[in-house]
Amino acid sequence: MGTESKRQQRFAGVIQEDLAALFQKDGNSWAPGAFITVTKVRVTPDLAIARIYLSFLNTKTAKDDLKHIQSRTGEIRYKLGMRIKNQARIVPDLEFFLDDTNEYVEHMEKIFEKISKEPRQPD
């Protein structure tokens, strides 16, 4: 995948900002108890598909929460459309993915911590 154009980046920024506001307002009904963060939005060159990466905090069931949000994609797309109707001609199809960067960082920190506790071997 090549680099995104300025147009794609601008449009992704608009979607990210409006989706973040939507998740802040309605997120509790889609994933009760979870704090949802829109970490990244990637838009196809024709602006028809937006791939949204979500991070979930305060929940042990992030994958289930993601599935629940994916099942509500139509409702979320409609609400997004109401927010961006004056800024975009079309509302892109939404695809939601789990952003597991935080989990990866935690995993790597545990590995490094384990390594640092091991006794050093003489050179």
mmCIF file with all atom_site columns, C-alpha atoms in Angstrom:
data_model
loop_
_atom_site.group_PDB
_atom_site.id
_atom_site.type_symbol
_atom_site.label_atom_id
_atom_site.label_alt_id
_atom_site.label_comp_id
_atom_site.label_asym_id
_atom_site.label_entity_id
_atom_site.label_seq_id
_atom_site.pdbx_PDB_ins_code
_atom_site.Cartn_x
_atom_site.Cartn_y
_atom_site.Cartn_z
_atom_site.occupancy
_atom_site.B_iso_or_equiv
_atom_site.pdbx_formal_charge
_atom_site.auth_seq_id
_atom_site.auth_comp_id
_atom_site.auth_asym_id
_atom_site.auth_atom_id
_atom_site.pdbx_PDB_model_num
ATOM 1   C CA . MET A 1 1   ? 0.000   0.000   0.000  1.00 0.00 ? 1   MET A CA 1
ATOM 2   C CA . GLY A 1 2   ? 1.448   3.355   -1.040 1.00 0.00 ? 2   GLY A CA 1
ATOM 3   C CA . THR A 1 3   ? 1.418   6.567   0.875  1.00 0.00 ? 3   THR A CA 1
ATOM 4   C CA . GLU A 1 4   ? -1.893  8.291   1.445  1.00 0.00 ? 4   GLU A CA 1
ATOM 5   C CA . SER A 1 5   ? -2.705  11.502  -0.382 1.00 0.00 ? 5   SER A CA 1
ATOM 6   C CA . LYS A 1 6   ? -3.389  14.727  1.500  1.00 0.00 ? 6   LYS A CA 1
ATOM 7   C CA . ARG A 1 7   ? -7.054  14.325  0.596  1.00 0.00 ? 7   ARG A CA 1
ATOM 8   C CA . GLN A 1 8   ? -7.187  10.836  2.127  1.00 0.00 ? 8   GLN A CA 1
ATOM 9   C CA . GLN A 1 9   ? -5.394  12.029  5.249  1.00 0.00 ? 9   GLN A CA 1
ATOM 10  C CA . ARG A 1 10  ? -7.741  15.005  5.680  1.00 0.00 ? 10  ARG A CA 1
ATOM 11  C CA . PHE A 1 11  ? -10.833 12.860  5.182  1.00 0.00 ? 11  PHE A CA 1
ATOM 12  C CA . ALA A 1 12  ? -9.498  10.207  7.577  1.00 0.00 ? 12  ALA A CA 1
ATOM 13  C CA . GLY A 1 13  ? -8.908  12.946  10.157 1.00 0.00 ? 13  GLY A CA 1
ATOM 14  C CA . VAL A 1 14  ? -12.504 14.160  9.837  1.00 0.00 ? 14  VAL A CA 1
ATOM 15  C CA . ILE A 1 15  ? -13.823 10.623  10.225 1.00 0.00 ? 15  ILE A CA 1
ATOM 16  C CA . GLN A 1 16  ? -11.536 9.917   13.192 1.00 0.00 ? 16  GLN A CA 1
ATOM 17  C CA . GLU A 1 17  ? -12.617 13.086  14.987 1.00 0.00 ? 17  GLU A CA 1
ATOM 18  C CA . ASP A 1 18  ? -16.342 12.524  14.425 1.00 0.00 ? 18  ASP A CA 1
ATOM 19  C CA . LEU A 1 19  ? -16.188 8.813   15.277 1.00 0.00 ? 19  LEU A CA 1
ATOM 20  C CA . ALA A 1 20  ? -14.293 9.631   18.483 1.00 0.00 ? 20  ALA A CA 1
ATOM 21  C CA . ALA A 1 21  ? -17.103 12.003  19.465 1.00 0.00 ? 21  ALA A CA 1
ATOM 22  C CA . LEU A 1 22  ? -19.692 9.335   18.594 1.00 0.00 ? 22  LEU A CA 1
ATOM 23  C CA . PHE A 1 23  ? -17.939 6.675   20.660 1.00 0.00 ? 23  PHE A CA 1
ATOM 24  C CA . GLN A 1 24  ? -17.615 9.100   23.555 1.00 0.00 ? 24  GLN A CA 1
ATOM 25  C CA . LYS A 1 25  ? -21.343 9.843   23.398 1.00 0.00 ? 25  LYS A CA 1
ATOM 26  C CA . ASP A 1 26  ? -22.826 6.436   22.453 1.00 0.00 ? 26  ASP A CA 1
ATOM 27  C CA . GLY A 1 27  ? -19.958 4.020   23.071 1.00 0.00 ? 27  GLY A CA 1
ATOM 28  C CA . ASN A 1 28  ? -21.323 2.813   26.398 1.00 0.00 ? 28  ASN A CA 1
ATOM 29  C CA . SER A 1 29  ? -24.413 1.393   24.685 1.00 0.00 ? 29  SER A CA 1
ATOM 30  C CA . TRP A 1 30  ? -22.245 -0.424  22.100 1.00 0.00 ? 30  TRP A CA 1
ATOM 31  C CA . ALA A 1 31  ? -19.608 -1.709  24.530 1.00 0.00 ? 31  ALA A CA 1
ATOM 32  C CA . PRO A 1 32  ? -20.785 -1.290  28.139 1.00 0.00 ? 32  PRO A CA 1
ATOM 33  C CA . GLY A 1 33  ? -18.055 -0.293  30.566 1.00 0.00 ? 33  GLY A CA 1
ATOM 34  C CA . ALA A 1 34  ? -15.353 -0.018  27.901 1.00 0.00 ? 34  ALA A CA 1
ATOM 35  C CA . PHE A 1 35  ? -13.512 3.153   27.001 1.00 0.00 ? 35  PHE A CA 1
ATOM 36  C CA . ILE A 1 36  ? -13.173 3.140   23.204 1.00 0.00 ? 36  ILE A CA 1
ATOM 37  C CA . THR A 1 37  ? -10.427 5.044   21.423 1.00 0.00 ? 37  THR A CA 1
ATOM 38  C CA . VAL A 1 38  ? -10.231 5.523   17.658 1.00 0.00 ? 38  VAL A CA 1
ATOM 39  C CA . THR A 1 39  ? -6.484  5.052   17.210 1.00 0.00 ? 39  THR A CA 1
ATOM 40  C CA . LYS A 1 40  ? -6.195  5.184   13.433 1.00 0.00 ? 40  LYS A CA 1
ATOM 41  C CA . VAL A 1 41  ? -8.350  5.638   10.336 1.00 0.00 ? 41  VAL A CA 1
ATOM 42  C CA . ARG A 1 42  ? -7.205  4.630   6.864  1.00 0.00 ? 42  ARG A CA 1
ATOM 43  C CA . VAL A 1 43  ? -9.259  5.579   3.810  1.00 0.00 ? 43  VAL A CA 1
ATOM 44  C CA . THR A 1 44  ? -9.088  4.006   0.357  1.00 0.00 ? 44  THR A CA 1
ATOM 45  C CA . PRO A 1 45  ? -8.035  6.328   -2.510 1.00 0.00 ? 45  PRO A CA 1
ATOM 46  C CA . ASP A 1 46  ? -11.649 6.594   -3.752 1.00 0.00 ? 46  ASP A CA 1
ATOM 47  C CA . LEU A 1 47  ? -12.786 7.477   -0.187 1.00 0.00 ? 47  LEU A CA 1
ATOM 48  C CA . ALA A 1 48  ? -15.375 4.669   -0.359 1.00 0.00 ? 48  ALA A CA 1
ATOM 49  C CA . ILE A 1 49  ? -14.029 2.514   2.509  1.00 0.00 ? 49  ILE A CA 1
ATOM 50  C CA . ALA A 1 50  ? -12.722 3.630   5.877  1.00 0.00 ? 50  ALA A CA 1
ATOM 51  C CA . ARG A 1 51  ? -10.788 1.140   7.978  1.00 0.00 ? 51  ARG A CA 1
ATOM 52  C CA . ILE A 1 52  ? -11.083 2.124   11.609 1.00 0.00 ? 52  ILE A CA 1
ATOM 53  C CA . TYR A 1 53  ? -8.743  0.786   14.284 1.00 0.00 ? 53  TYR A CA 1
ATOM 54  C CA . LEU A 1 54  ? -10.181 0.775   17.805 1.00 0.00 ? 54  LEU A CA 1
ATOM 55  C CA . SER A 1 55  ? -8.508  0.362   21.167 1.00 0.00 ? 55  SER A CA 1
ATOM 56  C CA . PHE A 1 56  ? -10.534 -0.755  24.188 1.00 0.00 ? 56  PHE A CA 1
ATOM 57  C CA . LEU A 1 57  ? -9.616  0.135   27.762 1.00 0.00 ? 57  LEU A CA 1
ATOM 58  C CA . ASN A 1 58  ? -11.241 -1.036  31.020 1.00 0.00 ? 58  ASN A CA 1
ATOM 59  C CA . THR A 1 59  ? -12.507 -4.245  29.458 1.00 0.00 ? 59  THR A CA 1
ATOM 60  C CA . LYS A 1 60  ? -11.423 -7.871  29.333 1.00 0.00 ? 60  LYS A CA 1
ATOM 61  C CA . THR A 1 61  ? -13.692 -8.647  26.361 1.00 0.00 ? 61  THR A CA 1
ATOM 62  C CA . ALA A 1 62  ? -12.238 -6.394  23.656 1.00 0.00 ? 62  ALA A CA 1
ATOM 63  C CA . LYS A 1 63  ? -12.806 -8.955  20.881 1.00 0.00 ? 63  LYS A CA 1
ATOM 64  C CA . ASP A 1 64  ? -16.460 -9.423  21.873 1.00 0.00 ? 64  ASP A CA 1
ATOM 65  C CA . ASP A 1 65  ? -16.913 -5.650  22.112 1.00 0.00 ? 65  ASP A CA 1
ATOM 66  C CA . LEU A 1 66  ? -15.410 -5.284  18.629 1.00 0.00 ? 66  LEU A CA 1
ATOM 67  C CA . LYS A 1 67  ? -17.832 -7.911  17.252 1.00 0.00 ? 67  LYS A CA 1
ATOM 68  C CA . HIS A 1 68  ? -20.739 -6.049  18.837 1.00 0.00 ? 68  HIS A CA 1
ATOM 69  C CA . ILE A 1 69  ? -19.589 -2.784  17.251 1.00 0.00 ? 69  ILE A CA 1
ATOM 70  C CA . GLN A 1 70  ? -19.149 -4.545  13.897 1.00 0.00 ? 70  GLN A CA 1
ATOM 71  C CA . SER A 1 71  ? -22.756 -5.753  14.148 1.00 0.00 ? 71  SER A CA 1
ATOM 72  C CA . ARG A 1 72  ? -23.855 -2.117  14.636 1.00 0.00 ? 72  ARG A CA 1
ATOM 73  C CA . THR A 1 73  ? -21.881 -0.790  11.655 1.00 0.00 ? 73  THR A CA 1
ATOM 74  C CA . GLY A 1 74  ? -25.024 0.383   9.834  1.00 0.00 ? 74  GLY A CA 1
ATOM 75  C CA . GLU A 1 75  ? -26.191 2.444   12.800 1.00 0.00 ? 75  GLU A CA 1
ATOM 76  C CA . ILE A 1 76  ? -22.711 3.903   13.360 1.00 0.00 ? 76  ILE A CA 1
ATOM 77  C CA . ARG A 1 77  ? -22.369 4.738   9.644  1.00 0.00 ? 77  ARG A CA 1
ATOM 78  C CA . TYR A 1 78  ? -25.757 6.504   9.690  1.00 0.00 ? 78  TYR A CA 1
ATOM 79  C CA . LYS A 1 79  ? -24.796 8.583   12.746 1.00 0.00 ? 79  LYS A CA 1
ATOM 80  C CA . LEU A 1 80  ? -21.431 9.417   11.165 1.00 0.00 ? 80  LEU A CA 1
ATOM 81  C CA . GLY A 1 81  ? -23.242 10.451  7.985  1.00 0.00 ? 81  GLY A CA 1
ATOM 82  C CA . MET A 1 82  ? -25.411 12.873  9.948  1.00 0.00 ? 82  MET A CA 1
ATOM 83  C CA . ARG A 1 83  ? -22.258 14.478  11.355 1.00 0.00 ? 83  ARG A CA 1
ATOM 84  C CA . ILE A 1 84  ? -20.203 14.732  8.114  1.00 0.00 ? 84  ILE A CA 1
ATOM 85  C CA . LYS A 1 85  ? -22.998 15.386  5.599  1.00 0.00 ? 85  LYS A CA 1
ATOM 86  C CA . ASN A 1 86  ? -21.779 18.950  4.983  1.00 0.00 ? 86  ASN A CA 1
ATOM 87  C CA . GLN A 1 87  ? -18.141 17.892  4.574  1.00 0.00 ? 87  GLN A CA 1
ATOM 88  C CA . ALA A 1 88  ? -18.379 14.818  2.326  1.00 0.00 ? 88  ALA A CA 1
ATOM 89  C CA . ARG A 1 89  ? -20.366 13.731  -0.711 1.00 0.00 ? 89  ARG A CA 1
ATOM 90  C CA . ILE A 1 90  ? -20.518 10.104  0.345  1.00 0.00 ? 90  ILE A CA 1
ATOM 91  C CA . VAL A 1 91  ? -20.301 8.337   3.670  1.00 0.00 ? 91  VAL A CA 1
ATOM 92  C CA . PRO A 1 92  ? -17.708 5.579   3.360  1.00 0.00 ? 92  PRO A CA 1
ATOM 93  C CA . ASP A 1 93  ? -18.360 1.963   4.262  1.00 0.00 ? 93  ASP A CA 1
ATOM 94  C CA . LEU A 1 94  ? -16.871 1.326   7.679  1.00 0.00 ? 94  LEU A CA 1
ATOM 95  C CA . GLU A 1 95  ? -14.644 -1.603  8.595  1.00 0.00 ? 95  GLU A CA 1
ATOM 96  C CA . PHE A 1 96  ? -13.660 -1.952  12.246 1.00 0.00 ? 96  PHE A CA 1
ATOM 97  C CA . PHE A 1 97  ? -10.474 -3.627  13.447 1.00 0.00 ? 97  PHE A CA 1
ATOM 98  C CA . LEU A 1 98  ? -8.929  -4.179  16.848 1.00 0.00 ? 98  LEU A CA 1
ATOM 99  C CA . ASP A 1 99  ? -5.796  -2.130  17.455 1.00 0.00 ? 99  ASP A CA 1
ATOM 100 C CA . ASP A 1 100 ? -3.718  -4.408  19.654 1.00 0.00 ? 100 ASP A CA 1
ATOM 101 C CA . THR A 1 101 ? -0.671  -2.139  19.842 1.00 0.00 ? 101 THR A CA 1
ATOM 102 C CA . ASN A 1 102 ? -1.058  -1.681  23.610 1.00 0.00 ? 102 ASN A CA 1
ATOM 103 C CA . GLU A 1 103 ? -1.198  -5.439  24.162 1.00 0.00 ? 103 GLU A CA 1
ATOM 104 C CA . TYR A 1 104 ? 1.922   -5.888  22.030 1.00 0.00 ? 104 TYR A CA 1
ATOM 105 C CA . VAL A 1 105 ? 3.793   -3.194  23.990 1.00 0.00 ? 105 VAL A CA 1
ATOM 106 C CA . GLU A 1 106 ? 2.811   -4.825  27.301 1.00 0.00 ? 106 GLU A CA 1
ATOM 107 C CA . HIS A 1 107 ? 3.942   -8.212  25.996 1.00 0.00 ? 107 HIS A CA 1
ATOM 108 C CA . MET A 1 108 ? 7.310   -6.822  24.905 1.00 0.00 ? 108 MET A CA 1
ATOM 109 C CA . GLU A 1 109 ? 7.789   -5.049  28.253 1.00 0.00 ? 109 GLU A CA 1
ATOM 110 C CA . LYS A 1 110 ? 7.216   -8.349  30.081 1.00 0.00 ? 110 LYS A CA 1
ATOM 111 C CA . ILE A 1 111 ? 9.797   -10.060 27.873 1.00 0.00 ? 111 ILE A CA 1
ATOM 112 C CA . PHE A 1 112 ? 12.365  -7.307  28.483 1.00 0.00 ? 112 PHE A CA 1
ATOM 113 C CA . GLU A 1 113 ? 11.668  -7.387  32.216 1.00 0.00 ? 113 GLU A CA 1
ATOM 114 C CA . LYS A 1 114 ? 12.188  -11.156 32.252 1.00 0.00 ? 114 LYS A CA 1
ATOM 115 C CA . ILE A 1 115 ? 15.450  -10.802 30.336 1.00 0.00 ? 115 ILE A CA 1
ATOM 116 C CA . SER A 1 116 ? 16.743  -8.112  32.694 1.00 0.00 ? 116 SER A CA 1
ATOM 117 C CA . LYS A 1 117 ? 16.098  -10.367 35.728 1.00 0.00 ? 117 LYS A CA 1
ATOM 118 C CA . GLU A 1 118 ? 18.075  -13.285 34.308 1.00 0.00 ? 118 GLU A CA 1
ATOM 119 C CA . PRO A 1 119 ? 21.632  -13.623 35.630 1.00 0.00 ? 119 PRO A CA 1
ATOM 120 C CA . ARG A 1 120 ? 24.265  -12.273 33.270 1.00 0.00 ? 120 ARG A CA 1
ATOM 121 C CA . GLN A 1 121 ? 26.633  -14.691 31.610 1.00 0.00 ? 121 GLN A CA 1
ATOM 122 C CA . PRO A 1 122 ? 30.331  -13.824 31.696 1.00 0.00 ? 122 PRO A CA 1
ATOM 123 C CA . ASP A 1 123 ? 31.725  -12.727 28.335 1.00 0.00 ? 123 ASP A CA 1
#
